[in-house]
Amino acid sequence: MRTTVGIIGAGPAGLLLARLLRNAGIDAVVLESRDRSYVERRQRAGILEQGTADVLRAAGAGERMDREGLRHDGIELRFDRRRHRVDFPALTGGRSVTVYAQTEVCKDLIALQLRDGGPLLFEAEALAVEDAGTDAPRIRFRHEGREDVLECAYVVGCDGFWGVARKAIPTQLAQVFERTYPFGWLGILADVPPSHDELVYARHDRGFALLSMRSPAVSRLYLQVPDGTDAGAWSDEEIWDELERRFETDDDWRLERGPITQKSVTPMRSYVHEPMRHGRLFLAGDAAHIVPPTGAKGLNLAVGDVVTFARALTHQQETGSQELLDAYSATCLHRVWQAERFSYDMTALLHRAPAATAFEDRLQLARLERIASSRAAETDLAEAYTGFPFGRAASDPLR
């Protein structure tokens, strides 16, 4: 097989890249190791920044998102039994976020790709990226019980942290930056309408809690728990009791309970691999960077990466210039490190470290007081949460 761009991974990054390239008249093949049913059921976070939502619309993938997604114009911070709302549009010139599950983004993009895009091969396991440093990279993969080779002009690895793409970058050329956290998130899905119409981030002496949602009828909630916690060790009643404690306020707000349909524990880590490019191989999304989920940046960073690559390759096809492709890693990493900074700051602001002192507790409260009382501090949070711009007008599908 031969194509211009070989894409490893049919998550939202790989699928969106295929759509952007198709709209620019550039052929691509997507290889996905899992079957379609697994990809369309895989549960991940779903907070879409303003720029991400705009790109999906411009690419022709926003119809159902606009119909079923939930626009949020702010978040609520809770601390010391008090509530403070951060008004995104008022602080950012009209920007907002959209709650729309990553699972649904994948369903929409898969349907478009199968309808009018290039080949999308499920159960096609990428085994290795070969000759990445040459002008003719290859993806060796296994599909339908036999090995095959996809010859490419470019390879984009959207295959996550455990994928093969990053392994093709020589270790002597790479630098890794990482941090692990001594806590994780115990997350639940519950068949109960959300108890608040926007996300609630709660800092409590017992630990962090987050109230989110999947739809008007399904709630998604999280508790900070020690690293290594077994989700099954918590009964449903214990989870609801602990959530109630951490969300408590001095007014009459109440947490609604309902049947818990799913429990899981998400570890917390920060990770960046530099560079994000080697020769004709480009890394995108979790293959190159991971953020703790506190800042809702993972999916949005992956979108930024593939938009940057699609724009750069389109520029090269139209002008013959390699300038934007050569700048890919530096361009992406500028945005990545701002997201890493914000995600780390939000994590440190809201989570209680296992060995936290009374001094550190008071510093957290002082930082939250600053956000609640200073428009400048509040604006910094709102601008970062709604997303660092990709740099072009929303009407440009490669924004």
Coordinates of C-alpha atoms in Angstrom, one line a residue:
M1 CA 0.0 0.0 0.0
R2 CA 1.1 3.6 -0.6
T3 CA -0.2 6.9 0.6
T4 CA 0.9 10.5 1.3
V5 CA 0.3 10.4 5.0
G6 CA 0.1 7.2 7.1
I7 CA -1.8 7.9 10.4
I8 CA -1.4 5.4 13.3
G9 CA -4.4 5.5 15.6
A10 CA -8.1 6.2 15.1
G11 CA -8.7 8.2 18.2
P12 CA -10.0 11.8 17.8
A13 CA -6.5 13.1 16.7
G14 CA -5.9 10.6 14.0
L15 CA -9.5 10.8 12.7
L16 CA -9.6 14.6 12.7
L17 CA -6.2 14.7 10.9
A18 CA -7.6 12.4 8.2
R19 CA -10.6 14.7 7.8
L20 CA -8.5 17.8 7.6
L21 CA -6.2 16.3 5.0
R22 CA -9.1 15.0 3.0
N23 CA -10.6 18.5 2.9
A24 CA -7.3 19.8 1.7
G25 CA -7.1 17.2 -1.1
I26 CA -4.3 15.2 0.5
D27 CA -4.6 11.4 0.7
A28 CA -4.1 9.4 3.9
V29 CA -4.6 6.0 5.4
V30 CA -5.6 5.4 9.0
L31 CA -4.5 2.3 10.9
E32 CA -6.2 1.4 14.1
S33 CA -5.3 -1.7 16.2
R34 CA -8.7 -2.0 17.8
D35 CA -12.1 -2.8 16.2
R36 CA -14.7 -0.2 15.5
S37 CA -16.9 -1.1 18.3
Y38 CA -14.1 -0.7 20.9
V39 CA -13.1 2.7 19.5
E40 CA -16.7 3.9 19.6
R41 CA -17.2 2.7 23.2
R42 CA -13.9 3.9 24.6
Q43 CA -14.7 6.4 27.4
R44 CA -12.6 9.5 27.7
A45 CA -13.0 13.1 28.9
G46 CA -15.1 15.4 26.8
I47 CA -14.4 19.1 27.5
L48 CA -13.9 20.8 24.1
E49 CA -12.1 24.1 24.1
Q50 CA -13.5 26.9 21.9
G51 CA -10.9 26.3 19.2
T52 CA -11.5 22.6 19.2
A53 CA -15.2 23.0 18.7
D54 CA -14.6 25.6 16.0
V55 CA -12.2 23.2 14.1
L56 CA -14.8 20.4 14.2
R57 CA -17.5 22.7 12.8
A58 CA -15.2 24.0 10.0
A59 CA -14.2 20.5 9.1
G60 CA -17.8 19.4 8.7
A61 CA -17.9 17.3 11.9
G62 CA -19.8 19.6 14.2
E63 CA -23.5 19.0 13.4
R64 CA -24.3 16.5 16.2
M65 CA -21.9 18.3 18.6
D66 CA -23.9 21.5 18.2
R67 CA -27.2 19.6 18.6
E68 CA -26.3 17.4 21.5
G69 CA -23.3 19.0 23.1
L70 CA -23.6 21.3 26.2
R71 CA -22.2 24.8 25.9
H72 CA -20.7 25.9 29.2
D73 CA -20.0 29.6 29.8
G74 CA -18.1 29.0 33.1
I75 CA -17.0 26.8 35.9
E76 CA -17.6 27.0 39.6
L77 CA -14.7 26.9 42.2
R78 CA -15.6 25.7 45.7
F79 CA -13.4 26.2 48.7
D80 CA -13.9 26.9 52.4
R81 CA -17.6 26.0 51.9
R82 CA -18.0 28.9 49.5
R83 CA -18.8 29.1 45.8
H84 CA -17.3 31.3 43.1
R85 CA -18.3 31.2 39.4
V86 CA -15.7 32.0 36.7
D87 CA -17.6 33.7 33.8
F88 CA -15.7 32.7 30.6
P89 CA -17.4 34.9 28.0
A90 CA -17.1 38.0 30.2
L91 CA -13.4 37.4 30.8
T92 CA -12.3 36.1 27.3
G93 CA -14.2 38.2 24.8
G94 CA -17.0 35.5 24.3
R95 CA -15.1 32.2 24.5
S96 CA -16.7 29.1 26.0
V97 CA -16.3 25.3 26.2
T98 CA -18.5 22.5 25.1
V99 CA -19.2 19.3 27.0
Y100 CA -19.3 16.5 24.3
A101 CA -17.7 13.1 25.0
Q102 CA -14.6 12.1 23.1
T103 CA -16.5 8.9 22.3
E104 CA -19.1 10.9 20.4
V105 CA -16.4 12.9 18.6
C106 CA -14.9 9.6 17.4
K107 CA -18.3 8.3 16.2
D108 CA -18.9 11.4 14.2
L109 CA -15.4 11.4 12.6
I110 CA -15.5 7.6 11.9
A111 CA -18.8 8.0 10.1
L112 CA -17.4 10.8 7.9
Q113 CA -14.2 8.9 7.1
L114 CA -16.1 5.8 6.1
R115 CA -18.5 7.9 4.0
D116 CA -16.1 10.0 2.0
G117 CA -12.6 9.7 3.4
G118 CA -9.6 7.5 2.6
P119 CA -9.0 4.0 3.9
L120 CA -9.7 3.4 7.7
L121 CA -8.5 0.0 8.6
F122 CA -9.6 -1.4 12.0
E123 CA -7.8 -4.3 13.7
A124 CA -4.7 -3.1 11.8
E125 CA -1.9 -3.3 14.4
A126 CA 1.1 -1.1 13.6
L127 CA 4.2 -3.1 14.4
A128 CA 6.9 -0.5 13.7
V129 CA 7.7 2.7 11.9
E130 CA 10.8 2.1 9.6
D131 CA 13.1 4.6 7.9
A132 CA 11.6 7.6 9.7
G133 CA 14.7 9.6 9.0
T134 CA 14.5 9.2 5.3
D135 CA 12.2 10.6 2.6
A136 CA 10.3 7.3 2.3
P137 CA 9.1 6.1 5.8
R138 CA 7.2 2.9 6.1
I139 CA 4.7 1.5 8.6
R140 CA 4.9 -2.2 9.1
F141 CA 1.5 -3.5 10.3
R142 CA -0.6 -6.7 10.7
H143 CA -4.1 -6.8 9.3
E144 CA -6.4 -9.8 8.7
G145 CA -3.8 -12.2 9.9
R146 CA -0.9 -11.1 7.7
E147 CA 1.8 -8.5 7.7
D148 CA 1.8 -5.7 5.2
V149 CA 3.7 -2.4 4.7
L150 CA 2.3 1.1 4.2
E151 CA 4.7 3.2 2.2
C152 CA 4.3 6.9 3.0
A153 CA 5.7 10.4 2.4
Y154 CA 4.9 11.2 6.0
V155 CA 3.9 9.3 9.1
V156 CA 1.9 10.8 12.0
G157 CA 1.8 8.8 15.2
C158 CA -1.5 9.4 17.0
D159 CA -1.2 6.0 18.8
G160 CA -0.9 7.1 22.4
F161 CA 1.7 6.7 25.0
W162 CA 2.2 2.9 24.5
G163 CA 2.2 3.1 20.7
V164 CA 5.1 2.3 18.3
A165 CA 5.6 5.7 16.7
R166 CA 7.6 7.3 19.5
K167 CA 9.9 4.3 19.6
A168 CA 11.1 5.1 16.1
I169 CA 12.8 8.3 17.4
P170 CA 16.4 7.4 18.4
T171 CA 16.8 7.7 22.2
Q172 CA 19.9 9.8 21.8
L173 CA 17.9 12.5 20.1
A174 CA 15.1 12.5 22.7
Q175 CA 14.6 14.3 25.9
V176 CA 11.8 13.4 28.3
F177 CA 10.2 15.5 31.0
E178 CA 7.8 13.9 33.5
R179 CA 6.2 14.1 36.9
T180 CA 4.0 11.5 38.6
Y181 CA 1.5 12.5 41.3
P182 CA 0.9 10.6 44.6
F183 CA -2.9 10.5 44.0
G184 CA -5.4 9.6 41.3
W185 CA -9.0 10.2 40.4
L186 CA -11.8 7.8 41.4
G187 CA -14.3 8.5 38.6
I188 CA -17.9 7.4 38.4
L189 CA -20.7 7.6 35.8
A190 CA -24.2 7.8 37.4
D191 CA -27.7 7.7 35.9
V192 CA -28.7 11.0 37.6
P193 CA -29.1 14.5 36.2
P194 CA -26.1 16.7 37.1
S195 CA -26.5 18.6 40.4
H196 CA -25.2 21.8 38.8
D197 CA -25.4 23.1 35.2
E198 CA -21.7 23.8 35.0
L199 CA -18.6 21.9 36.1
V200 CA -17.7 22.3 39.8
Y201 CA -14.1 22.1 41.0
A202 CA -13.9 21.7 44.8
R203 CA -10.9 22.1 47.0
H204 CA -11.5 20.4 50.4
D205 CA -9.3 19.4 53.3
R206 CA -10.2 15.7 52.5
G207 CA -9.1 16.1 48.9
F208 CA -10.3 17.4 45.5
A209 CA -13.7 16.6 43.9
L210 CA -15.1 17.4 40.5
L211 CA -18.7 17.5 39.4
S212 CA -19.1 17.0 35.6
M213 CA -21.6 15.5 33.2
R214 CA -22.0 13.4 30.1
S215 CA -25.5 14.6 29.2
P216 CA -28.5 16.2 30.9
A217 CA -29.3 12.8 32.4
V218 CA -25.9 11.3 33.2
S219 CA -23.4 12.7 35.7
R220 CA -19.7 12.2 35.8
L221 CA -18.0 12.8 39.1
Y222 CA -14.5 12.4 40.5
L223 CA -12.8 12.1 43.9
Q224 CA -9.1 12.5 44.7
V225 CA -7.8 9.2 46.1
P226 CA -4.4 7.8 47.0
D227 CA -2.3 6.4 44.1
G228 CA -3.0 2.7 43.6
T229 CA -6.6 2.8 44.9
D230 CA -8.8 0.0 43.8
A231 CA -12.1 1.4 42.6
G232 CA -13.9 -1.7 43.7
A233 CA -12.9 -1.1 47.3
W234 CA -15.3 1.8 47.4
S235 CA -19.0 1.0 47.8
D236 CA -21.6 3.2 46.0
E237 CA -22.7 4.7 49.3
E238 CA -19.2 5.5 50.4
I239 CA -18.6 7.3 47.1
W240 CA -21.7 9.4 47.4
D241 CA -21.0 10.2 51.1
E242 CA -17.5 11.4 50.3
L243 CA -18.6 13.5 47.3
E244 CA -21.3 15.1 49.5
R245 CA -18.6 16.1 52.1
R246 CA -16.2 17.6 49.6
F247 CA -18.9 19.6 47.7
E248 CA -20.5 21.0 50.9
T249 CA -21.4 24.7 51.0
D250 CA -23.0 27.1 53.4
D251 CA -26.1 27.5 51.2
D252 CA -28.9 25.1 50.4
W253 CA -27.1 23.4 47.4
R254 CA -27.6 19.6 47.4
L255 CA -25.9 16.7 45.6
E256 CA -28.4 14.4 43.8
R257 CA -27.6 10.7 44.0
G258 CA -28.4 7.9 41.5
P259 CA -27.3 4.5 40.3
I260 CA -23.6 4.3 39.6
T261 CA -23.0 2.5 36.3
Q262 CA -19.2 2.7 36.1
K263 CA -16.2 3.1 38.4
S264 CA -12.5 3.5 37.5
V265 CA -9.4 5.1 38.8
T266 CA -7.3 7.4 36.6
P267 CA -3.6 7.9 37.5
M268 CA -2.2 11.4 37.4
R269 CA 1.0 12.3 35.5
S270 CA 2.7 14.9 33.4
Y271 CA 4.8 13.9 30.5
V272 CA 6.5 15.6 27.5
H273 CA 8.7 14.1 24.8
E274 CA 11.0 16.4 22.9
P275 CA 11.2 16.6 19.9
M276 CA 7.8 15.8 18.5
R277 CA 9.3 15.2 15.0
H278 CA 12.1 13.0 13.6
G279 CA 12.6 13.2 9.8
R280 CA 9.2 12.4 8.2
L281 CA 7.7 11.1 11.5
F282 CA 5.5 13.4 13.5
L283 CA 4.1 12.7 16.9
A284 CA 0.7 14.0 18.0
G285 CA -1.4 13.7 21.2
D286 CA -0.6 11.3 24.0
A287 CA 2.3 9.8 21.9
A288 CA 4.2 13.0 22.7
H289 CA 2.6 14.5 25.9
I290 CA 0.3 13.7 28.8
V291 CA -1.3 16.2 31.2
P292 CA -3.2 15.5 34.4
P293 CA -6.9 15.8 33.7
T294 CA -7.5 18.8 36.0
G295 CA -7.1 21.3 33.2
A296 CA -9.2 19.4 30.6
K297 CA -6.4 19.7 28.1
G298 CA -5.5 16.2 26.7
L299 CA -7.9 16.0 23.8
N300 CA -7.5 19.7 23.0
L301 CA -3.7 19.4 22.8
A302 CA -4.0 16.5 20.4
V303 CA -6.3 18.6 18.2
G304 CA -3.8 21.5 18.2
D305 CA -1.1 19.1 17.1
V306 CA -2.9 17.7 14.1
V307 CA -4.2 21.1 13.1
T308 CA -0.6 22.3 13.1
F309 CA 0.5 19.4 11.0
A310 CA -2.3 19.7 8.5
R311 CA -1.7 23.4 8.1
A312 CA 2.1 22.8 7.6
L313 CA 1.6 20.0 5.0
T314 CA -1.0 22.0 3.1
H315 CA 1.5 24.9 3.0
Q316 CA 4.2 22.6 1.7
Q317 CA 1.9 21.2 -1.0
E318 CA 0.8 24.7 -2.1
T319 CA 4.1 26.5 -2.0
G320 CA 6.9 23.8 -1.9
S321 CA 8.2 25.4 1.4
Q322 CA 9.2 23.1 4.2
E323 CA 9.2 26.0 6.7
L324 CA 6.1 25.1 8.7
L325 CA 6.9 21.3 8.7
D326 CA 10.4 22.1 10.0
A327 CA 8.8 24.2 12.7
Y328 CA 6.2 21.6 13.7
S329 CA 7.8 20.4 16.9
A330 CA 8.7 23.9 18.2
T331 CA 5.2 25.2 17.3
C332 CA 3.4 22.4 19.1
L333 CA 5.7 22.4 22.1
H334 CA 5.0 26.1 22.7
R335 CA 1.3 25.3 23.2
V336 CA 2.0 22.0 25.0
W337 CA 4.1 23.6 27.7
Q338 CA 1.5 26.3 28.3
A339 CA -1.1 23.5 28.8
E340 CA 1.3 21.6 31.0
R341 CA 1.8 24.7 33.1
F342 CA -1.9 25.3 33.4
S343 CA -2.7 21.7 34.2
Y344 CA 0.0 21.5 36.9
D345 CA -1.2 24.8 38.4
M346 CA -4.8 23.6 38.6
T347 CA -3.7 20.3 40.1
A348 CA -1.6 22.0 42.7
L349 CA -4.3 24.5 43.4
L350 CA -7.1 22.0 44.1
H351 CA -5.5 18.8 45.3
R352 CA -4.3 18.1 48.8
A353 CA -0.9 16.4 48.9
P354 CA -0.6 13.5 51.3
A355 CA 2.0 15.3 53.4
A356 CA 0.5 18.8 53.1
T357 CA 1.2 21.1 56.0
A358 CA -1.1 23.7 57.4
F359 CA 1.0 26.4 55.7
E360 CA 0.5 24.8 52.3
D361 CA -3.3 24.5 53.0
R362 CA -3.4 28.2 53.7
L363 CA -1.5 29.0 50.5
Q364 CA -4.0 27.0 48.5
L365 CA -6.9 29.0 50.0
A366 CA -5.0 32.3 49.4
R367 CA -4.5 31.4 45.7
L368 CA -8.2 30.6 45.4
E369 CA -9.1 33.9 47.2
R370 CA -6.9 35.7 44.7
I371 CA -8.8 34.2 41.8
A372 CA -12.1 35.1 43.4
S373 CA -11.2 38.7 44.1
S374 CA -8.9 39.7 41.2
R375 CA -10.2 40.0 37.6
A376 CA -6.6 39.7 36.3
A377 CA -6.1 36.3 38.1
E378 CA -9.6 35.1 37.1
T379 CA -9.0 36.1 33.5
D380 CA -5.7 34.1 33.4
L381 CA -7.6 31.0 34.4
A382 CA -10.5 31.6 32.0
E383 CA -8.2 32.2 29.0
A384 CA -6.2 29.0 29.7
Y385 CA -9.3 26.9 30.4
T386 CA -11.1 28.0 27.2
G387 CA -7.9 27.3 25.2
F388 CA -4.8 28.9 23.8
P389 CA -5.7 29.9 20.2
F390 CA -4.4 28.0 17.2
G391 CA -3.6 31.3 15.5
R392 CA -6.1 31.5 12.6
A393 CA -9.7 32.6 12.2
A394 CA -12.4 30.1 13.2
S395 CA -13.6 30.0 9.6
D396 CA -10.3 28.4 8.5
P397 CA -10.7 24.6 8.9
L398 CA -7.0 24.4 9.7
R399 CA -7.2 26.9 12.5

